[in-house]
Tab-separated table of C-alpha atoms in Angstrom:
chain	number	residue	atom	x	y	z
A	1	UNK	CA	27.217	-6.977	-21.339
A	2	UNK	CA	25.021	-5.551	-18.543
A	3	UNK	CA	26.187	-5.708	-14.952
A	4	UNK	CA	23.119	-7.241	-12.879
A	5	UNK	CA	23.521	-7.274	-8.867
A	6	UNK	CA	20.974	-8.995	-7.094
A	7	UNK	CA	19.313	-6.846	-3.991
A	8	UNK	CA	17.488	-7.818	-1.218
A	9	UNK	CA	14.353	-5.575	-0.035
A	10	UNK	CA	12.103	-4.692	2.749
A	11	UNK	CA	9.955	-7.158	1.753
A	12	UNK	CA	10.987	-10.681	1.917
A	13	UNK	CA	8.939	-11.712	-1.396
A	14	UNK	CA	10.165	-8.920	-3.450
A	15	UNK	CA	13.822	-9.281	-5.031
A	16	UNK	CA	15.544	-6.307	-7.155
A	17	UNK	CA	17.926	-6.774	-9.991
A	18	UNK	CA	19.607	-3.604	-10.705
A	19	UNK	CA	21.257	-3.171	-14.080
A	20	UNK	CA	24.591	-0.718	-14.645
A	21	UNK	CA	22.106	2.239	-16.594
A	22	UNK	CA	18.709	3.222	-16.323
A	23	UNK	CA	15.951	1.517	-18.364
A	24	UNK	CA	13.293	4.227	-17.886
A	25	UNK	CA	13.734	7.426	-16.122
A	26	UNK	CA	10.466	8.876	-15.240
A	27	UNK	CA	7.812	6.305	-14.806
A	28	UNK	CA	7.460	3.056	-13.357
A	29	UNK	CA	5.789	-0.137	-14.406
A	30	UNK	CA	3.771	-3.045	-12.643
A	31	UNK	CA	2.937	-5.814	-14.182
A	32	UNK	CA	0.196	-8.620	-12.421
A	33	UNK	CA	0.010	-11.464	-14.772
A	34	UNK	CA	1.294	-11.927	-18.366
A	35	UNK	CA	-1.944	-10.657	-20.266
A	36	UNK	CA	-0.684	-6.542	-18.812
A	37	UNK	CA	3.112	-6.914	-20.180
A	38	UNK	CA	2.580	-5.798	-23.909
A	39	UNK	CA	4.643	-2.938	-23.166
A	40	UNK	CA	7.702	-5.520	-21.403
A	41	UNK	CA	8.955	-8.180	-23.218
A	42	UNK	CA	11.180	-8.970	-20.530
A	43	UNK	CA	7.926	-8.733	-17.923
A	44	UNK	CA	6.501	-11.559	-20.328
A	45	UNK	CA	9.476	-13.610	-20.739
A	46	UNK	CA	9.428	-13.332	-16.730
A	47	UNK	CA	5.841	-14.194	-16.354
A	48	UNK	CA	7.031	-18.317	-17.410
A	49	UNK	CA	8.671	-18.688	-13.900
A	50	UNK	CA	5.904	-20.466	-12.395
A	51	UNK	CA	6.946	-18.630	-8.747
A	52	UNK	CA	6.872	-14.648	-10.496
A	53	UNK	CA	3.686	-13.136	-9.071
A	54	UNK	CA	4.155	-9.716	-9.991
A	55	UNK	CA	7.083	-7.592	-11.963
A	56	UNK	CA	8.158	-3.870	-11.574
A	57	UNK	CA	10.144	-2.216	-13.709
A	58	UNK	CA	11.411	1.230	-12.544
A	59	UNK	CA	14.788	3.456	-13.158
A	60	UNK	CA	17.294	0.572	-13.455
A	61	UNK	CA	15.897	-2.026	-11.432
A	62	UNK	CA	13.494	-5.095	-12.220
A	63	UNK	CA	11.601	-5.527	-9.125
A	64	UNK	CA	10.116	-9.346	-8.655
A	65	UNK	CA	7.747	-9.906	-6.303
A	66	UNK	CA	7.240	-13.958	-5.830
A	67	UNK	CA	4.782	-16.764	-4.856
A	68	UNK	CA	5.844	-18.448	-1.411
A	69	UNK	CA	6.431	-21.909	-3.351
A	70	UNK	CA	10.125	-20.819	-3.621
A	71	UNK	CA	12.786	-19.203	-1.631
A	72	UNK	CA	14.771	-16.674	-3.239
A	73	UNK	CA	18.272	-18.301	-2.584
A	74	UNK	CA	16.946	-21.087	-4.166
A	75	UNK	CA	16.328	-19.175	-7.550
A	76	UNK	CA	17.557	-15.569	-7.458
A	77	UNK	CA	20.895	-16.712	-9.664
A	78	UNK	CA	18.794	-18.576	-12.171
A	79	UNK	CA	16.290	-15.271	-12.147
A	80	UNK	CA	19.348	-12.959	-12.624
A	81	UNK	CA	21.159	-14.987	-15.803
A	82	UNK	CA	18.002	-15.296	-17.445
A	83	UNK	CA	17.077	-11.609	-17.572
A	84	UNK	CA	21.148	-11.029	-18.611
A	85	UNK	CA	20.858	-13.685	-21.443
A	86	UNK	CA	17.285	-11.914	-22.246
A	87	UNK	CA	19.420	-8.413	-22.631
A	88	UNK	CA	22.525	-10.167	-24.189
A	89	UNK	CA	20.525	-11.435	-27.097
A	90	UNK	CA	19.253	-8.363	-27.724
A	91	UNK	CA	15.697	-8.554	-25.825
A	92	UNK	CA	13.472	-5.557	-25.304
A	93	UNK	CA	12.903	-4.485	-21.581
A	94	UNK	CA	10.622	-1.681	-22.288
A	95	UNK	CA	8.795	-1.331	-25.727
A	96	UNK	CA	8.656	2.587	-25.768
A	97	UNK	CA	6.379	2.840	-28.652
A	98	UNK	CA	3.925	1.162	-26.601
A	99	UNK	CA	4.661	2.867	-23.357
A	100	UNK	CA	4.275	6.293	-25.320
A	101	UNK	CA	0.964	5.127	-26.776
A	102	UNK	CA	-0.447	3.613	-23.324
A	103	UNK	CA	1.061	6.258	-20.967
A	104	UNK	CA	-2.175	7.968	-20.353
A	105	UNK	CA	-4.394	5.519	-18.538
A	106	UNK	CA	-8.465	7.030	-17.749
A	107	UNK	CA	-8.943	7.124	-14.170
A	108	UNK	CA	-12.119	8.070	-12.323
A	109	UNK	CA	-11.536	10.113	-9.258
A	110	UNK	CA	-14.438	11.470	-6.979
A	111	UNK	CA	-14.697	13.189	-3.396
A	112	UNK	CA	-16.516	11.181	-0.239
A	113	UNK	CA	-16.914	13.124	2.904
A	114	UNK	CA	-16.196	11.244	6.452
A	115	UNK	CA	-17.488	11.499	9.607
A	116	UNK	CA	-14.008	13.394	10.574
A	117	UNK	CA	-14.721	17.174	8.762
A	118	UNK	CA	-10.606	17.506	8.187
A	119	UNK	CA	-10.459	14.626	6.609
A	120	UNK	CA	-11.933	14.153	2.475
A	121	UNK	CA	-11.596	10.879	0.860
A	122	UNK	CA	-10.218	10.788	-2.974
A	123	UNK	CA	-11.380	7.684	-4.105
A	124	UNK	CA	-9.868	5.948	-7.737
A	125	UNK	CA	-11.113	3.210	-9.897
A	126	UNK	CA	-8.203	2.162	-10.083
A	127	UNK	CA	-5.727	-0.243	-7.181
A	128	UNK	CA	-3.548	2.328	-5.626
A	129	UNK	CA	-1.546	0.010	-3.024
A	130	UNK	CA	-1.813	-3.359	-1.536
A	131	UNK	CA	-0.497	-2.369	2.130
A	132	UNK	CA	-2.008	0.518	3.856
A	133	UNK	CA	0.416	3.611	4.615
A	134	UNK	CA	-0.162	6.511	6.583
A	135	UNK	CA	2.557	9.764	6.386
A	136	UNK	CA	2.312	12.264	8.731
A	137	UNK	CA	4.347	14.355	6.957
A	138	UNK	CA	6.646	14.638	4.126
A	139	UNK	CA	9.264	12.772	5.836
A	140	UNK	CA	7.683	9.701	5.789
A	141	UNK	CA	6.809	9.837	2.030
A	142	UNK	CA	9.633	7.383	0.802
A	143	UNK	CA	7.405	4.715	-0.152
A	144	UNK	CA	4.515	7.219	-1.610
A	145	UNK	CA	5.631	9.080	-4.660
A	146	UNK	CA	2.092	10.507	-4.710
A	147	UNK	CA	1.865	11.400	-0.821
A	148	UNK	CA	5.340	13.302	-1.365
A	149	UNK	CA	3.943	15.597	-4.144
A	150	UNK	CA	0.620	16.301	-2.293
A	151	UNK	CA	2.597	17.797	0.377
A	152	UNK	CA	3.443	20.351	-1.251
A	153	UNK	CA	0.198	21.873	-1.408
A	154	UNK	CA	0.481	23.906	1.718
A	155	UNK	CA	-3.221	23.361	2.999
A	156	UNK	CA	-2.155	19.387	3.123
A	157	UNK	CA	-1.507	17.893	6.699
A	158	UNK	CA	-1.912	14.493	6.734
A	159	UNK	CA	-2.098	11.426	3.957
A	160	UNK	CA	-3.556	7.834	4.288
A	161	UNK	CA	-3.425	5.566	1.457
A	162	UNK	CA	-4.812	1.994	1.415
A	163	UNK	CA	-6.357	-0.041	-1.661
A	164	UNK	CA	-7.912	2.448	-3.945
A	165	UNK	CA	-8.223	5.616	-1.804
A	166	UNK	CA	-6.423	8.625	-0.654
A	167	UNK	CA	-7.863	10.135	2.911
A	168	UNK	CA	-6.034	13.683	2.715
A	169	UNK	CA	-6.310	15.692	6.336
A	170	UNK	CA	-6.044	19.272	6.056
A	171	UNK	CA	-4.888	22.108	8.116
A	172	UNK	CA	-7.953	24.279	9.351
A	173	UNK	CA	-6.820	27.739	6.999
A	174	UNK	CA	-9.096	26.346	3.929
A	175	UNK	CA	-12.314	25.389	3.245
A	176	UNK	CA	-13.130	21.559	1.511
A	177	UNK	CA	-14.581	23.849	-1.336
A	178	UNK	CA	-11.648	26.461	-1.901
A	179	UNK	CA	-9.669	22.833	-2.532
A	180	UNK	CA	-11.352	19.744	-3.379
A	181	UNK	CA	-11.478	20.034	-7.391
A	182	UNK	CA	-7.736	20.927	-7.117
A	183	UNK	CA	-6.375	17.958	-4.958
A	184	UNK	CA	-8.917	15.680	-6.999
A	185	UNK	CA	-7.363	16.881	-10.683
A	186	UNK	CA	-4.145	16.706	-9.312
A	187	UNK	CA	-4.594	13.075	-7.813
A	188	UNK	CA	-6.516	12.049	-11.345
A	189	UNK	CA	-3.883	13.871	-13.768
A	190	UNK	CA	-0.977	12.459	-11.633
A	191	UNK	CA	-2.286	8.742	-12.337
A	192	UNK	CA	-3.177	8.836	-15.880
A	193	UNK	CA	0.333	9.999	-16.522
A	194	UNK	CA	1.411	6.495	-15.251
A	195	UNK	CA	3.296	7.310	-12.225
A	196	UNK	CA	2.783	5.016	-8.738
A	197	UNK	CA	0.968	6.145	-6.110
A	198	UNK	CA	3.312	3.364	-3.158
A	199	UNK	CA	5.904	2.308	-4.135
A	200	UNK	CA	5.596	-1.871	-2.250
A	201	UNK	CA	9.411	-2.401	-2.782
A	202	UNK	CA	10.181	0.317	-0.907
A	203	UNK	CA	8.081	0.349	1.804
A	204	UNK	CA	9.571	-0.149	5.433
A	205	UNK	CA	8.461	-3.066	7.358
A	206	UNK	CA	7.689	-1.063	10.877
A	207	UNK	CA	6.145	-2.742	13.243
A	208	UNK	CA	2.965	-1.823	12.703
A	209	UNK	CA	3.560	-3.563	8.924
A	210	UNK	CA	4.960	-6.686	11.000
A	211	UNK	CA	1.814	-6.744	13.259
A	212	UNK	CA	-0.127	-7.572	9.602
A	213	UNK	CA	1.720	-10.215	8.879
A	214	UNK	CA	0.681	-13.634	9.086
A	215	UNK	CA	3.538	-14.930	10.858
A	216	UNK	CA	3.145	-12.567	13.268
A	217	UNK	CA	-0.432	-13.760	13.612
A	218	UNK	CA	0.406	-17.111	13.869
A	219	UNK	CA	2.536	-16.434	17.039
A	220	UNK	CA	-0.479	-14.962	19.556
A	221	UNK	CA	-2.593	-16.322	22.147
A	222	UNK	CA	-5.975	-17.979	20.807
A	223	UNK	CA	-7.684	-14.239	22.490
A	224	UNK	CA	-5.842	-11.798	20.014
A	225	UNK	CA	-6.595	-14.229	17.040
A	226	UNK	CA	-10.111	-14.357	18.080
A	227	UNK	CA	-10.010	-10.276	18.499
A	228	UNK	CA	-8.240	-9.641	14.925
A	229	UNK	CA	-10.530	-12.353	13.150
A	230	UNK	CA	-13.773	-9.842	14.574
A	231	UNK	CA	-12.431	-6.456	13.671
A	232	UNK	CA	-11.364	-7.534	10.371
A	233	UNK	CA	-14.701	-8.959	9.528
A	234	UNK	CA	-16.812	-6.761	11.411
A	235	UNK	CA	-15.401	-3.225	11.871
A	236	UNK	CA	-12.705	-2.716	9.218
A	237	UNK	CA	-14.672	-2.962	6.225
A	238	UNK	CA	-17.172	-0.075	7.811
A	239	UNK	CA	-13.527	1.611	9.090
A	240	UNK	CA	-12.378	1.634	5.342
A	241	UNK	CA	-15.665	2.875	3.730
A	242	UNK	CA	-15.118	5.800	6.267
A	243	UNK	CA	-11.396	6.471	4.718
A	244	UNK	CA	-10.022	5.317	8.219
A	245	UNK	CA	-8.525	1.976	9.066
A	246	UNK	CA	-8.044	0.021	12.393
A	247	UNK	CA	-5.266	-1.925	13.607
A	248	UNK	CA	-5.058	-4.571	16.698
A	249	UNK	CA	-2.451	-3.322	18.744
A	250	UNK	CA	-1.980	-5.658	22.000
A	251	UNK	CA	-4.276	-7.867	24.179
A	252	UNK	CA	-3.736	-8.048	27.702
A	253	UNK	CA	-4.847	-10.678	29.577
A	254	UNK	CA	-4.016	-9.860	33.168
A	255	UNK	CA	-6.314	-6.423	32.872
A	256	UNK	CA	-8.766	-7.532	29.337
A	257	UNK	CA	-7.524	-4.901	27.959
A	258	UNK	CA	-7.614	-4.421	24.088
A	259	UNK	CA	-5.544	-1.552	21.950
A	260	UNK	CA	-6.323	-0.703	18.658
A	261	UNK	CA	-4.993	1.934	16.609
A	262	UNK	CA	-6.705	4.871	14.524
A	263	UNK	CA	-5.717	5.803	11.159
A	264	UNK	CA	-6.695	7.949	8.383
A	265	UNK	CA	-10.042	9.675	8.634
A	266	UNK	CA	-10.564	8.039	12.092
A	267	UNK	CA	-7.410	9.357	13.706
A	268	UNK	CA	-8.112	12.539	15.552
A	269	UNK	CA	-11.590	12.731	14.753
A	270	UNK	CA	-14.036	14.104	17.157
A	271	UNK	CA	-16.149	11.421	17.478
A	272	UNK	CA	-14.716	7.922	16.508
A	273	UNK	CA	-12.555	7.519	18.800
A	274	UNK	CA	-15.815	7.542	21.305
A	275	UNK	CA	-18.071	5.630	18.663
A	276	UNK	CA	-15.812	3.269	17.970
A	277	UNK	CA	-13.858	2.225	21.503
A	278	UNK	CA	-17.866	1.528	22.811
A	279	UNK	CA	-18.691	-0.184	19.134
A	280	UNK	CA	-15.719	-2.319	19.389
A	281	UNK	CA	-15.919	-3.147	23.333
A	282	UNK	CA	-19.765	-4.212	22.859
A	283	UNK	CA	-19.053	-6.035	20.305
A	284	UNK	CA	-16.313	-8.055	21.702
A	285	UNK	CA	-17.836	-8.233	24.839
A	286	UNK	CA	-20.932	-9.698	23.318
A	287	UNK	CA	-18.767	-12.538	20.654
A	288	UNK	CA	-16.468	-13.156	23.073
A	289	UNK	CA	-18.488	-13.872	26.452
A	290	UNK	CA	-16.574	-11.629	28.358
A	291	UNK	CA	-18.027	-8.385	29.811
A	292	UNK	CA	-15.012	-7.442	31.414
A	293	UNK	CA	-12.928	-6.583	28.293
A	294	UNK	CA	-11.796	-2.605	27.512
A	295	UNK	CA	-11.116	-1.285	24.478
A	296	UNK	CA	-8.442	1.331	24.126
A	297	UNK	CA	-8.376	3.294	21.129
A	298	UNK	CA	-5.334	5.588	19.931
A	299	UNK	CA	-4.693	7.753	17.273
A	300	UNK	CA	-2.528	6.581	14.353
């Protein structure tokens, strides 16, 4: 009979059930609805909870992440007996004849320039993470399986990841030519082998991840709403085609003073930091009726 314990995460939606042995060693698995689980049983027995949104499946862990129509107290015991029962009368987790047969998934990679000339976005045609993480270094790779392994190509310096892009930063001893078809087969051969390129279970909920939260939202003055509402209509989206992103970091009232921060392909770059301080401060001058507002911008 298998030993399930019940463990809380980072993230307040996602729940993992670890199991006394591993289920799969060297890959992990995410499932989004019921119509991707032919290679889990289990994920499709799971998929009936009306509150599962999305199942991983990775060492010897199930990973749940849920709909906010429950609370995890409420059903985490339930959760936990069915997938024992599910294993006790002899159902498959993992259908390895399918996982061998499906391992290698086709994924498109190409190379975009940006406006910063260190920075080369890897884009994929296929959903690399729903939360936006930046590692400086291979420290901060925890939650990025991928990020971890491209630091060890010695001409990498800096990794963003968000949605279905990579923004690499390199050190100045190579040329985007001497490396760009290496990084992009690496990036392409390490996805169709069916690893993860962020981990969401594990990622740490910094501040900066509690600042996108919609609680945290709800909480400020009708000025910073107003603020995040026109940066992530208006300058984001041009941000992200850029490989950057930009984040609201404070509004104060007393001196109308706004701070946002840099990331990816906009952090450190010669000339967005400039471009976009006097894009943003126009253009928040100009919604908001207020010409005495002042953008500060700072790298990521």
């Amino acid at each position: 009979m298998q030993v399930i314990s019940i463990k809380i995460t980072n993230n307040p939606a996602i729940i993992k059930f670890e199991l006394d042995e591993f289920i799969i060693k060297t890959t992990n698995f995410e499932f989004k609805n019921i119509d991707e689980t032919k290679e889990s049983p289990l994920a499709k027995q799971l998929f009936f909870l009306p509150f599962v949104k999305t199942v991983y499946i990775s060492g010897n862990f199930i990973a749940i992440e849920k709909f906010s129509i429950v609370e995890w107290q409420d059903v985490q015991d339930d959760v936990a007996a069915q997938i024992n029962d599910f294993i006790s009368d002899g159902g498959v987790i993992l259908n390895i004849d399918e996982v061998a047969q499906n391992k290698k998934q086709p994924i498109t990679i190409y190379a975009e320039t940006t406006p910063n000339p260190a920075v080369l976005k890897f884009v994929s045609n296929k959903l690399l993470t729903k939360t936006a993480l930046e590692c400086k270094n291979i420290d901060e790779t925890a939650a990025a399986p991928i990020a971890r392994e491209l630091f060890k190509f010695p001409f990498v310096k800096e990794i963003f990841i968000d949605e279905n892009y990579i923004s690499i930063t390199k050190f100045a001893v190579n040329e985007w030519e001497e490396i760009t078809l290496e990084l992009r087969t690496f990036i392409k051969e390490y996805l169709e082998n069916g690893n993860v390129a962020i981990d969401e279970t594990a990622i740490v909920k910094t501040e900066g991840h509690q600042k996108q939260q919609e609680g945290y939202f709800d909480k400020l003055d009708t000025t910073s709403q107003q603020i995040i509402n026109i940066i992530e209509e208006y300058v984001k989206p041009a941000v992200q085609s850029d490989g950057g992103n930009i984040v609201f970091e404070s509004f104060d009232a007393t001196e109308k003073r706004v701070k946002v921060i840099l990331q990816g392909a906009c952090s450190g770059c010669p000339s967005s930091t400039f471009t976009l301080k006097n894009g943003i401060e126009n253009m928040l001058k100009d919604m908001l009726k207020d010409n005495d507002i002042i953008v500060e911008a700072v790298n990521g």
